[in-house]
């Protein structure tokens, strides 16, 4: 496959997707899909998906990746890996879902208040800031961003957890956080402006 | 522009496994670098070190010995005898100052066309990186 | 005979935060078993699924930093969170299989004066306890057998999937075995390795509740009195969301959820407090008093 | 006589000419030493091509020939014959492979052309050193060994025996019949398997030209085409086959019942038993592992009741050595072990059964006398049939097992016919390629079987609603609708794929044949020599070569028989002349070669203190040649001078 242009937007979303997915070990197995539906029927959440996991690959083949990136399908994947272990063609479908999530964010396919992307982005920010994640901080910021009113309904459980010492409020920051940032910026340099960094459209 | 170095590899292939596997690669139209000159023998057991050294002394940059997988030899265990001899051969090459990557012993079954192609491909690349072997010293001519 | 096996220990963010009891009980039990857990100095987030969903290379970097730190210690790296297990193992595999990825990560680590050669083995504590410590050692320390307490072993997803290196990805048996050793009666139920919903409980609550409800119902129908967990996230969903499940589906679940380390600790005679059992939202005291000789 | 070499470069249509510049290659060859003529031509293997060589031999006085074309495995013998008919010894011919290992492997015309030149230079240089050789002919032993008494081995055996040749038929089990004897009906005609098989079995048992060795296996096979020796181990039956008349008294009286392997352990048999009533031979065997006399030291009831005194507890294993000229391997297949697919619940969920178990259930003489019943003895109201279990799956076997689609249809038909059950069939792709198969599929569509296109993800016992309570829930995506369906059923039948026999590797070693990547035995050519192997005189037939149905297995059995008979009728075979020769004037008597020869072809003459070769035993591996420190051993047609010349030329 020819090298990708530094600006991935020069390419079709299908090409960008394939470039990324083939770079995962065993990623090219996606070509072997026989559309048997084992993934869909193994998936605990496919019942709630706009498109079943099998239809994700069918859409890709039909040049209709757009509709998948806009759909709720990718954000319903809970990473249980049933599809991956059972797939008779060896397609690493969970990795495919991760890749689609990244592309959806990178290419601006997600709505601003869509919960799953928001929590993922928050997660990344907090980890980048501290080197670790503090769940309490994550959850509270998430609630404020998505649905401040619903936060109230969480209060009873939060209070119970707090009483039991399960709500540590001060996040831990690792000592090597600055070093880690250096490593991270090295990665950004190597991989180019957008490639695989997951910078969102706005950020870029 | 400097011309790309095309390594010359001599392949001693046993007729039952590696040669048939190499044929299968062709029949299946699997592509690999055309840098290998196959020489068919009945069994890798026939390949004595003189033949390998002769190839290197005559201008080959590498030698591939291709036989059946252990346990699959048509002549019971000729390939195992080759394996033992191969270790000695490697020591010999070492003494001559020849990189041991230039001579490979590989097991390729009659059904492993793809594998044969990949072996030749990786070997060609490896030798391309090593560069040409200019090894025509006097003592060598004596041995071969 | 007193032997100790040393491991590097990676608690993971979740255990450091809302699931301290897991960490606490793991340390107590390991000490008793002569398994020396040395916490990995300055470890960072493993780059778990939420991170991986946004940034691929940097998720691998996060994992690789931990692996590089662990490599210096020259010991196997033990985790208690299966998600950390999968994330770290995945990076291990992918670096080994993809030279380009390896080069990128190596260069990035170098910027932080780190190096990773790929030699660290990542293991889940359950597997260490079952395979390295073993039946005899565990049985010999039992002071307070669980006396036929009916426990549903819950494996969740990522202990065995996708890699399947430690147990069967469909029907694992490791925890069943362990529960038997400490006197409990492992409940056989078909959903033991199914998904609890994971992070969906935050982002898509109705789906998360559905999956968790199915698990609770199936364990109960098969006679479970409590559920043993090996994952902080599963634990959270099964335990802290039982109320929500009941509200959402009109059910009436009150089933205690205990970490496998807490159950071992109880069998070894440790107090509930020292194992963090007091922190739970669904009380287990009454149940434990029914089965254990001494409940402290 | 000065060497006059003719070089012929074949275009092979465009197969070679597309990437190799044949004209310039011929031009290059014409300047090589001793080359008298070099030509290129469209198809060298065609009659005009061969005629061209013959004409040049006559007119130009060529005494050596090189043809640069395809692999020697394809046409070496063709050209050897051609030069021979023009009076040149066939071993003064050398083939250069510029197709399989040159023109087909690259798109780079320049590199391919250069490579072809080097290969031809090697062959031209070598051919100067070639020596005329005489091909030795040896008589073919007309007796034939057939390994495996399934339908394939039976067919081959009867064909050969009917021609008046002697057949040694070796079967591992107590009876011949193989898997077909366990089937109820056969697709697509639905004729009863036993009705068409048992007459053939009886013929085998009674045939004067067939020596049937059941409960036996081949433990060693040595020699060469036309003259093999098979060493056969005959396990003790503890019943004298000569005396026994198959009355069955012993079976009736035996007090011990154990699960019947023939019935997939669904039914019982006795410790002395015939696997099924029509077994051939009709002599029972005593199962040593269970028999009370062998395990506890007392009983011998069978002995007491046998009217012929045929029971013989003292019987011992016998080794029979049989000289044969040819062999047919027809060892068949194993079914896939369904318990490996844990999510389908076989072995855990009682009403999940295999297709083979179904065959026994529906068989009139099976454990339920042909009734299709659940474990609780009730007939099922809904049945699911799952295709491709263990096939088309990178976790198990990548290949398609070829028979499952059709036998699944047959299963559906039988369920339909014998019960009122609603039948669901879950398939990935419906493969109905044989004669009458598509019509059979259509028939099943008309019989109202519900076909769901989707591979089943799991069979679950967890009910999510009242209609699923107490049922097996089959979960699959209906891929034509894009929705996941949960279908509650009473019985699940897993359509098992076919696998190589567990001992296939051992058998391959015994007979020096190869296996393909999937583990089945490797044929010489997938299209043009489907029942031959790389080992002359040894043939493969039926499912040991790859999954196939009964018609194809029978066809292959017949094909193998024809191959064998053709060999026998030739009366003689030519031996590979590339054997070793020892120059006793040079031999130093170091004995290194003695230990290396795998065929004990080299002995030591103590008097002369030299090694001596028995030519008939030598197979021409050349191991001794490479090892001889004094260079006293040469290999005909692979002499040191031939190989060194070729090496030097291709390396230059």
Short mmCIF file of C-alpha atoms in Angstrom, two decimals, chain A residues 98 123, chain C residues 45-53 59 62 83-84 87:
data_model
loop_
_atom_site.label_atom_id
_atom_site.label_comp_id
_atom_site.label_asym_id
_atom_site.label_seq_id
_atom_site.Cartn_x
_atom_site.Cartn_y
_atom_site.Cartn_z
CA UNK A 98 -11.72 0.61 18.40
CA UNK A 123 -10.54 9.80 30.12
CA UNK C 45 -2.79 4.10 33.56
CA UNK C 46 -2.56 1.04 31.31
CA UNK C 47 -4.23 2.80 28.39
CA UNK C 48 -7.45 0.90 28.86
CA UNK C 49 -10.37 0.73 26.46
CA UNK C 50 -11.56 4.30 26.84
CA UNK C 51 -8.10 5.59 25.99
CA UNK C 52 -7.67 3.08 23.19
CA UNK C 53 -10.94 4.35 21.74
CA UNK C 59 -2.45 3.80 24.45
CA UNK C 62 1.07 3.96 28.24
CA UNK C 83 -8.83 -5.06 31.60
CA UNK C 84 -5.30 -4.06 32.56
CA UNK C 87 -4.37 -4.02 27.56
#
